[in-house]
Coordinates of C-alpha atoms and ligand atoms in Angstrom, one line a residue:
M1 CA -4.6 17.4 36.9
A2 CA -4.1 17.2 33.1
G3 CA -7.4 18.7 31.5
P4 CA -9.2 16.5 28.7
K5 CA -7.2 15.8 25.7
R6 CA -7.7 17.7 22.6
K7 CA -8.8 15.9 19.3
V8 CA -7.3 15.0 16.3
Y9 CA -8.6 14.2 12.9
I10 CA -6.6 13.0 10.1
K11 CA -7.7 12.6 6.7
T12 CA -5.2 10.1 4.8
F13 CA -5.1 9.8 1.3
G14 CA -2.6 7.7 -1.0
C15 CA -0.8 4.3 -0.4
Q16 CA -0.6 2.1 2.4
M17 CA 2.5 3.5 3.4
N18 CA 0.4 6.7 3.8
V19 CA -1.9 5.0 5.9
A20 CA 0.5 3.5 8.3
D21 CA 2.2 7.6 8.5
S22 CA -1.0 8.3 10.0
E23 CA -1.2 5.9 12.3
Q24 CA 2.3 6.9 13.3
M25 CA 1.0 10.6 13.7
A26 CA -1.7 9.6 15.8
L27 CA 0.8 7.6 18.3
L28 CA 2.9 10.4 18.2
L29 CA 0.4 12.6 19.2
A30 CA -1.2 10.5 21.8
D31 CA 0.0 12.5 24.9
E32 CA -1.6 15.6 23.9
Y33 CA -4.7 14.4 21.4
V34 CA -7.3 11.8 21.1
P35 CA -8.4 10.7 17.9
T36 CA -11.6 11.4 16.5
D37 CA -13.2 10.8 13.4
R38 CA -15.8 13.7 13.6
A39 CA -13.8 16.5 11.5
E40 CA -15.9 19.3 12.9
E41 CA -14.8 18.7 16.7
A42 CA -11.4 18.2 15.7
D43 CA -9.1 20.9 17.5
L44 CA -6.2 19.5 15.0
Y45 CA -7.2 18.8 11.3
L46 CA -4.2 17.1 9.7
I47 CA -4.5 15.9 6.0
N48 CA -2.1 13.0 4.8
T49 CA -1.4 13.8 1.3
C50 CA -0.5 11.9 -2.2
A51 CA 1.9 13.2 -5.2
I52 CA 1.9 10.6 -7.4
R53 CA -0.7 11.7 -9.7
R54 CA -2.0 14.9 -10.7
K55 CA -5.5 14.0 -9.6
A56 CA -4.4 13.0 -6.1
E57 CA -3.0 16.3 -5.7
E58 CA -5.9 18.1 -6.7
K59 CA -8.1 16.1 -4.2
V60 CA -6.2 17.3 -1.4
R61 CA -6.1 20.9 -2.8
S62 CA -9.9 21.0 -3.3
L63 CA -10.4 19.5 0.6
L64 CA -7.7 22.4 1.8
G65 CA -10.0 24.7 0.1
S66 CA -13.4 23.6 1.5
L67 CA -11.9 24.0 5.1
Q68 CA -11.6 27.6 5.4
T69 CA -15.2 28.0 6.5
L70 CA -14.9 25.0 8.8
K71 CA -12.0 27.5 10.5
Q72 CA -14.1 30.5 10.4
R73 CA -15.9 28.5 12.4
R74 CA -13.4 26.8 14.8
P75 CA -10.6 29.6 14.5
R76 CA -8.8 27.7 17.5
M77 CA -8.4 24.7 15.1
L78 CA -4.7 24.0 13.7
I79 CA -5.0 22.9 10.1
G80 CA -1.9 20.6 9.1
V81 CA -1.0 18.9 5.8
G82 CA 1.8 16.4 5.8
G83 CA 3.1 14.1 3.6
C84 CA 4.1 13.7 -0.3
V85 CA 2.3 17.2 -1.5
A86 CA 3.6 19.3 1.6
Q87 CA 7.0 18.0 0.7
Q88 CA 6.4 18.8 -3.0
E89 CA 4.6 22.0 -2.4
G90 CA 6.5 23.1 1.2
E91 CA 5.7 27.1 1.7
R92 CA 3.6 27.4 -1.5
L93 CA 0.8 25.5 0.1
L94 CA 1.1 28.4 2.9
A95 CA 0.9 31.0 0.5
A96 CA -2.1 29.2 -1.3
A97 CA -4.3 28.6 1.8
P98 CA -3.7 31.2 4.1
H99 CA -6.0 29.2 7.0
L100 CA -3.1 26.7 6.9
D101 CA -1.0 26.2 10.1
L102 CA 1.8 23.7 9.4
V103 CA 3.0 21.8 6.3
F104 CA 5.3 18.6 7.0
G105 CA 6.9 15.9 4.5
P106 CA 7.0 12.5 5.0
H107 CA 10.3 12.4 7.3
G108 CA 8.6 15.7 9.3
V109 CA 6.3 13.0 10.7
R110 CA 8.9 12.0 13.9
R111 CA 8.9 15.6 14.9
L112 CA 4.7 16.2 14.5
P113 CA 4.5 17.0 18.3
E114 CA 7.2 19.4 18.6
L115 CA 5.7 21.1 15.5
V116 CA 2.0 20.9 16.4
R117 CA 3.3 23.1 19.6
K118 CA 5.4 25.1 17.7
A119 CA 2.6 25.9 15.1
V120 CA 0.3 28.2 17.7
P121 CA -2.4 30.4 15.9
G122 CA -0.8 33.1 14.0
R123 CA 2.7 31.2 14.0
R124 CA 3.0 28.9 11.0
V125 CA 5.9 26.0 11.2
V126 CA 7.1 24.2 7.8
D127 CA 9.3 21.2 8.0
I128 CA 10.2 19.3 4.9
E129 CA 14.0 18.3 6.3
L130 CA 14.5 15.1 4.4
S131 CA 16.6 13.3 7.2
R132 CA 19.4 10.8 7.1
G133 CA 18.6 7.1 8.3
F134 CA 15.5 4.9 9.3
P135 CA 13.8 6.7 12.2
A136 CA 13.1 5.4 15.6
Q137 CA 9.7 4.2 15.5
P138 CA 7.2 4.8 18.4
Q139 CA 6.0 1.8 20.7
R140 CA 2.7 0.4 19.3
H141 CA 0.2 -0.7 21.8
W142 CA -2.4 -3.0 20.4
V143 CA -6.0 -2.9 21.1
S144 CA -7.5 -6.2 21.5
G145 CA -9.3 -7.5 18.1
A146 CA -6.4 -5.5 16.2
F147 CA -6.5 -8.7 13.9
K148 CA -4.2 -7.3 10.9
T149 CA -1.5 -4.8 10.8
L150 CA 0.8 -2.7 8.4
V151 CA 4.8 -2.9 9.7
T152 CA 6.9 -0.4 7.9
I153 CA 10.2 -2.2 7.3
M154 CA 11.8 0.6 5.1
Q155 CA 11.1 4.5 3.7
G156 CA 12.4 5.9 0.4
C157 CA 13.4 4.5 -3.1
D158 CA 16.7 4.9 -5.0
N159 CA 15.1 3.3 -8.3
F160 CA 14.1 6.9 -10.0
C161 CA 11.6 5.4 -12.4
T162 CA 11.3 8.7 -14.5
Y163 CA 7.5 8.6 -14.2
C164 CA 7.9 8.8 -10.3
V165 CA 7.9 11.7 -7.9
V166 CA 8.7 9.1 -5.0
P167 CA 12.3 9.5 -4.6
Y168 CA 11.8 13.4 -4.7
V169 CA 9.2 13.7 -1.7
R170 CA 10.7 10.6 0.7
G171 CA 14.0 10.6 0.1
R172 CA 16.8 8.3 -0.2
E173 CA 16.3 4.4 0.7
Y174 CA 16.9 3.1 4.5
S175 CA 16.1 -0.2 5.8
R176 CA 15.0 -1.0 9.5
P177 CA 17.0 -3.1 11.7
S178 CA 15.6 -6.8 11.6
R179 CA 15.3 -7.0 15.5
E180 CA 13.1 -3.9 15.4
I181 CA 10.6 -5.2 12.5
V182 CA 10.5 -8.8 14.6
A183 CA 9.8 -7.3 17.9
E184 CA 7.3 -5.3 16.4
V185 CA 5.6 -8.3 15.0
T186 CA 6.0 -10.3 18.0
D187 CA 4.1 -7.8 20.4
F188 CA 1.4 -7.9 17.7
L189 CA 1.1 -11.6 17.5
A190 CA 1.1 -11.7 21.4
A191 CA -1.9 -9.4 21.3
G192 CA -3.7 -11.8 19.2
G193 CA -2.9 -10.5 15.8
K194 CA -3.2 -12.6 12.5
E195 CA -1.9 -10.7 9.3
V196 CA 1.5 -8.8 9.1
T197 CA 2.2 -6.6 6.2
L198 CA 5.4 -5.5 5.8
L199 CA 5.5 -2.1 3.8
G200 CA 8.7 -0.4 1.8
Q201 CA 8.8 1.2 -1.6
N202 CA 11.0 -1.5 -2.8
V203 CA 11.3 -4.2 -0.4
N204 CA 12.9 -6.4 -2.2
S205 CA 16.1 -4.2 -1.5
Y206 CA 15.8 -4.4 2.1
G207 CA 19.0 -4.6 4.1
R208 CA 21.1 -2.7 1.8
G209 CA 22.8 -0.2 3.7
L210 CA 22.2 -1.7 7.2
A211 CA 24.8 -2.4 9.4
E212 CA 23.5 -6.2 9.9
D213 CA 24.1 -9.0 7.0
I214 CA 20.2 -9.7 6.0
S215 CA 18.3 -10.2 2.9
F216 CA 14.6 -9.7 2.6
P217 CA 14.4 -13.6 2.4
E218 CA 15.8 -13.8 5.2
L219 CA 13.7 -11.0 7.2
L220 CA 10.4 -13.3 5.8
R221 CA 12.1 -16.5 7.4
R222 CA 12.4 -14.9 10.6
I223 CA 9.1 -13.5 10.7
D224 CA 7.2 -16.6 9.4
A225 CA 9.3 -18.6 11.9
L226 CA 7.4 -16.3 14.8
P227 CA 4.5 -18.4 16.6
G228 CA 1.1 -17.4 15.8
L229 CA 1.3 -15.7 12.7
A230 CA -1.6 -16.9 9.9
R231 CA -0.5 -14.6 7.4
L232 CA 2.3 -12.9 6.2
R233 CA 2.5 -10.3 3.0
F234 CA 4.5 -7.6 1.8
A235 CA 4.5 -4.7 -0.7
T236 CA 5.5 -3.3 -3.1
S237 CA 8.0 -5.5 -5.3
H238 CA 10.4 -4.2 -8.1
P239 CA 10.2 -7.2 -10.8
R240 CA 14.3 -6.2 -11.3
D241 CA 14.8 -7.4 -8.0
L242 CA 12.8 -10.3 -7.4
S243 CA 15.3 -12.5 -6.7
K244 CA 15.2 -16.8 -7.0
E245 CA 15.4 -16.8 -3.1
L246 CA 12.4 -14.6 -2.9
T247 CA 10.2 -16.7 -5.7
A248 CA 11.4 -19.8 -3.8
A249 CA 9.8 -18.4 -0.3
F250 CA 6.2 -18.6 -1.6
G251 CA 7.1 -22.2 -1.9
E252 CA 8.5 -22.5 1.5
L253 CA 7.2 -20.0 4.1
P254 CA 3.7 -21.5 5.0
S255 CA 2.5 -18.2 6.5
L256 CA 3.6 -16.2 3.4
C257 CA 0.1 -15.4 1.4
E258 CA 0.0 -16.8 -2.3
H259 CA -0.3 -13.2 -3.5
L260 CA 2.4 -11.0 -5.1
H261 CA 1.8 -7.2 -6.3
L262 CA 4.5 -7.0 -9.0
P263 CA 4.0 -3.9 -10.6
V264 CA 5.2 -4.1 -14.3
Q265 CA 4.0 -0.6 -15.5
S266 CA 4.6 -1.2 -19.4
G267 CA 4.6 -4.4 -21.7
S268 CA 6.7 -2.7 -24.2
D269 CA 10.7 -2.8 -24.0
R270 CA 11.0 0.9 -25.5
I271 CA 8.7 1.9 -22.8
L272 CA 10.4 0.2 -19.8
E273 CA 13.4 1.6 -21.3
A274 CA 12.2 4.8 -21.0
M275 CA 10.9 4.8 -17.5
N276 CA 14.3 3.1 -16.5
R277 CA 12.7 -0.1 -14.9
G278 CA 15.8 -2.2 -15.4
Y279 CA 13.7 -5.3 -17.1
T280 CA 12.4 -6.4 -20.2
R281 CA 9.0 -8.1 -21.0
K282 CA 10.2 -11.3 -21.3
E283 CA 12.3 -11.2 -17.8
Y284 CA 9.3 -10.1 -16.3
L285 CA 7.3 -13.0 -17.8
E286 CA 10.0 -15.5 -16.9
K287 CA 9.9 -14.4 -13.3
V288 CA 5.8 -14.6 -13.8
A289 CA 6.5 -18.2 -15.0
Q290 CA 8.7 -19.0 -12.3
L291 CA 6.2 -17.9 -9.7
R292 CA 3.8 -20.0 -11.0
R293 CA 6.0 -23.0 -10.9
V294 CA 7.0 -22.8 -7.3
C295 CA 3.5 -21.7 -6.2
P296 CA 0.7 -22.6 -8.6
D297 CA -2.1 -21.3 -6.7
I298 CA 0.0 -17.8 -6.5
S299 CA -2.4 -14.7 -7.4
L300 CA -0.7 -11.7 -9.4
S301 CA -1.5 -8.3 -9.1
T302 CA 0.3 -5.3 -10.9
D303 CA 0.4 -1.5 -11.8
I304 CA 0.0 -0.4 -15.4
I305 CA 0.4 3.2 -16.8
V306 CA -0.9 3.8 -20.4
G307 CA 0.2 6.7 -22.0
F308 CA 3.5 7.0 -21.1
P309 CA 5.4 9.8 -23.3
G310 CA 6.1 8.2 -26.5
E311 CA 4.2 4.8 -26.1
T312 CA 2.6 4.4 -29.6
E313 CA -0.6 2.2 -30.3
A314 CA 2.3 -0.9 -31.0
D315 CA 3.7 -0.4 -27.8
F316 CA 0.0 -0.3 -26.0
Q317 CA -0.3 -3.7 -27.9
Q318 CA 2.5 -5.2 -26.5
T319 CA 1.5 -4.0 -23.0
L320 CA -2.1 -5.5 -24.0
D321 CA -0.4 -8.9 -24.8
L322 CA 2.0 -9.1 -21.4
V323 CA -1.2 -8.5 -19.8
A324 CA -3.1 -11.7 -21.3
E325 CA 0.0 -13.9 -20.8
A326 CA 0.7 -12.8 -17.3
A327 CA -2.8 -13.6 -16.8
F328 CA -3.1 -11.2 -13.4
D329 CA -6.0 -11.4 -11.2
Q330 CA -6.0 -7.8 -10.0
A331 CA -4.6 -4.6 -11.6
F332 CA -4.5 -1.0 -10.5
S333 CA -4.2 1.1 -13.9
F334 CA -3.8 4.7 -15.1
K335 CA -3.0 7.5 -17.4
Y336 CA 0.3 8.5 -16.9
S337 CA 0.4 12.2 -15.3
P338 CA 3.4 14.4 -15.4
R339 CA 5.0 14.7 -11.9
P340 CA 7.3 18.0 -11.1
Q341 CA 11.2 17.0 -11.2
T342 CA 11.1 13.9 -12.7
R343 CA 12.5 13.2 -15.8
A344 CA 9.8 11.5 -17.9
A345 CA 7.9 15.1 -17.4
A346 CA 10.7 16.7 -19.8
L347 CA 10.3 13.6 -22.5
P348 CA 9.0 14.5 -25.6
G349 CA 6.0 12.8 -27.3
R350 CA 2.9 13.7 -24.8
V351 CA 0.4 11.2 -25.8
P352 CA -3.2 13.4 -25.9
G353 CA -5.6 13.2 -22.9
E354 CA -8.1 11.6 -25.4
V355 CA -6.0 8.5 -26.5
Q356 CA -5.1 7.7 -23.2
A357 CA -8.4 7.7 -22.0
E358 CA -9.3 5.6 -25.1
R359 CA -6.4 2.9 -24.0
L360 CA -6.8 3.0 -20.6
T361 CA -10.9 1.8 -21.2
R362 CA -9.7 -0.8 -23.9
L363 CA -7.0 -2.0 -21.0
Q364 CA -9.4 -2.2 -18.1
T365 CA -12.0 -4.2 -20.1
L366 CA -9.4 -6.8 -20.4
L367 CA -8.5 -6.4 -17.0
N368 CA -11.7 -6.6 -15.4
E369 CA -11.7 -10.0 -17.6
L370 CA -9.4 -11.8 -16.2
T371 CA -10.2 -10.6 -12.8
F372 CA -13.6 -12.5 -12.9
N373 CA -12.3 -15.0 -15.1
A374 CA -9.7 -15.6 -11.8
N375 CA -13.0 -15.2 -9.2
Q376 CA -15.0 -18.2 -11.5
R377 CA -11.8 -20.4 -11.0
L378 CA -12.6 -20.2 -7.3
L379 CA -15.8 -21.5 -7.6
G380 CA -16.7 -24.1 -5.6
K381 CA -13.7 -24.5 -3.7
V382 CA -13.4 -24.4 0.4
A383 CA -10.6 -21.7 1.6
E384 CA -9.8 -19.6 4.6
V385 CA -11.0 -16.4 5.0
L386 CA -9.7 -13.8 7.4
V387 CA -13.1 -11.8 8.4
E388 CA -12.7 -8.1 8.1
G389 CA -15.6 -6.4 9.4
T390 CA -19.2 -6.1 8.0
S391 CA -19.4 -5.5 4.0
K392 CA -19.4 -2.1 2.7
R393 CA -22.2 -2.4 0.2
S394 CA -24.6 -4.6 2.6
P395 CA -24.2 -4.1 6.7
E396 CA -26.2 -7.6 6.8
E397 CA -23.1 -9.1 5.6
L398 CA -19.6 -9.8 6.7
C399 CA -16.6 -9.9 4.3
G400 CA -13.2 -11.3 4.5
R401 CA -10.3 -12.0 2.3
L402 CA -8.7 -15.2 0.8
R403 CA -5.0 -15.7 1.1
T404 CA -5.1 -14.7 -2.7
N405 CA -6.2 -11.1 -1.7
Q406 CA -9.6 -11.4 -3.2
V407 CA -12.7 -10.0 -0.9
V408 CA -15.3 -12.5 -0.2
N409 CA -19.1 -11.3 1.3
F410 CA -20.8 -14.1 3.4
S411 CA -23.8 -14.1 5.9
G412 CA -22.4 -14.6 9.4
S413 CA -22.2 -13.4 12.8
R414 CA -20.5 -10.0 13.5
E415 CA -18.4 -11.7 16.3
L416 CA -16.4 -13.5 13.7
A417 CA -14.8 -10.0 12.7
G418 CA -10.9 -10.5 13.3
R419 CA -11.1 -14.6 13.0
L420 CA -10.0 -17.3 10.5
V421 CA -13.3 -18.8 8.8
R422 CA -14.1 -21.8 6.7
L423 CA -16.3 -20.6 3.5
Q424 CA -17.2 -22.3 0.4
L425 CA -17.1 -20.4 -2.4
T426 CA -20.8 -20.0 -4.0
E427 CA -20.4 -16.8 -6.3
A428 CA -18.4 -15.3 -8.6
H429 CA -19.0 -11.1 -9.1
P430 CA -16.5 -9.1 -11.4
H431 CA -14.5 -8.1 -8.0
S432 CA -15.3 -10.1 -5.5
L433 CA -17.1 -13.5 -4.5
K434 CA -19.6 -14.9 -2.1
G435 CA -19.5 -17.6 0.1
T436 CA -21.1 -19.5 2.7
Q437 CA -19.7 -21.0 6.1
V438 CA -18.8 -24.8 6.3
D439 CA -18.4 -24.9 10.2
D440 CA -20.6 -23.4 12.7
S441 CA -18.0 -21.9 14.2
S442 CA -14.6 -20.4 13.0
L443 CA -11.5 -22.2 13.1
P444 CA -9.3 -21.7 16.3
W445 CA -6.3 -20.3 16.2
P446 CA -3.5 -22.1 15.5
L447 CA -5.6 -23.7 13.0
A448 CA -6.1 -27.6 13.3
A449 CA -3.0 -29.0 11.1
D450 CA -5.1 -30.1 8.4
L451 CA -6.7 -26.9 7.6
Q452 CA -3.4 -25.1 7.3
A453 CA -2.0 -24.1 4.4
P454 CA -0.6 -26.6 2.4
Q455 CA 3.4 -26.8 3.5
R456 CA 4.9 -26.1 -0.3
R457 CA 7.9 -27.0 -0.8
V458 CA 8.8 -26.7 -4.4
T459 CA 12.3 -25.2 -5.4
C460 CA 13.4 -23.2 -7.8
Ligands
5AD501 N1 2.0 8.6 -13.7 C1 1.0 7.5 -13.4 N2 1.0 6.9 -12.5 C2 2.1 6.8 -12.0 N3 2.5 5.8 -11.1 C3 3.6 6.1 -10.1 N4 4.1 7.5 -10.9 C4 2.6 8.1 -11.7 C5 2.9 9.0 -12.7 N5 3.4 9.8 -12.7 C6 1.8 4.8 -10.8 C7 2.6 3.0 -10.9 C8 3.1 2.9 -9.7 C9 1.2 3.3 -8.7 C10 2.0 3.3 -7.3 O1 1.2 4.8 -9.3 O2 1.8 2.4 -11.5 O3 3.4 1.3 -9.6
SF4_502 FE1 2.5 7.0 -1.5 FE2 3.9 7.5 -3.4 FE3 1.8 8.8 -3.1 FE4 3.5 9.4 -1.4 S1 3.3 9.6 -3.7 S2 1.6 8.9 -1.1 S3 4.5 7.3 -1.4 S4 1.8 6.5 -3.5

């Protein structure tokens, strides 16, 4: 009889893509390892890393350094670094960390069980091969109560924005066959799941290179038609590839949430060109206006980089103007960070750190104001919330999300986790809202027709 399974601890940094990859690691290792959330009892300690900015990379290095003591106490424990920093650094990580056993890039995930078996103490293993094609995915088994999930629909990126390390660490773009995606979502819904987020670096170009003839809006239509789906989301979209057909989907598909993350990066045409983004500020703003015509309640979020090489005060001012005009509901903003291999890292005109910091502060002040305004506009409304669990700030409260993605806290029974409830929004805070339950009970699913998301039938 096989002995008890060993334990794996997985620490994840970075984006939702990495969260999905970490889930896949656990799944692939499931025959031999059970996940634990106590690092000190792990037989295998995996760090899934992010290389997008230097700060993210530094966090990984500092965690790795601190694991030396744990390894001394548990010499048989294996330590592996996976993901984007692993891909970027390869063997160099082994040289910097003598206690490290395994280095594997994003494509090494599919070979993880075999890599772990090879990495016995004293034999170090590196796998940073970038393979071709979308890999076969392991079968997922939904535990009861799983109500939202991430589904990877493509990997890699062919855009080569000049600041971005992703094409180098995640390789070329490959789409996953639609029947696999539909089958995975169908299984999830059969187990009672409610919300699906489709993931890819650039979902708008989904389908390119596949043998079947399918576009991203067509994939959305097929998934929206699956019985039982309450909420459909996707990330991330490239503004250049946001087609009229995709915009129209926000007016047509009942499950598609009224939220779009559309990273603009800068409001200056000169900088957008230097970033190789492939659109102008005018084109971006036209797309925003079109989205709002099709779906007036849509909430928009974005990413912005300040202090890209050569960015002048006038360029930055253009970013502030665009942000005010687009009236984003949420935004993530960053100081430009030079990344290895990228074209921008070699550009002249580096913006000094203190100027970057000062611009970031000014931008964030404006963004915070916009987020607060957006929350205030929701006051008094009754809205559907998918309950995610207890609130991080106050364990007596529950928290959930609106279809438009804002976080709402409210008092209620813990059994509501994973259910859809109707709340009246009573308080607006800078980054969240408060609400009170309108009904005593949670909503049955499927929702009664009158509570369903309004059928949106506006065309482009
Ligand atoms: N420096 C700063 N921010 C970056 N991003 C990507 N690369 C860099 C970089 N080199 C930001 C972009 C992207 C988000 C995920 O991270 O805004 O949309
Ligand atoms: Fe995700 Fe990009 Fe960070 Fe890799 S580098 S984890 S793809 S954000």
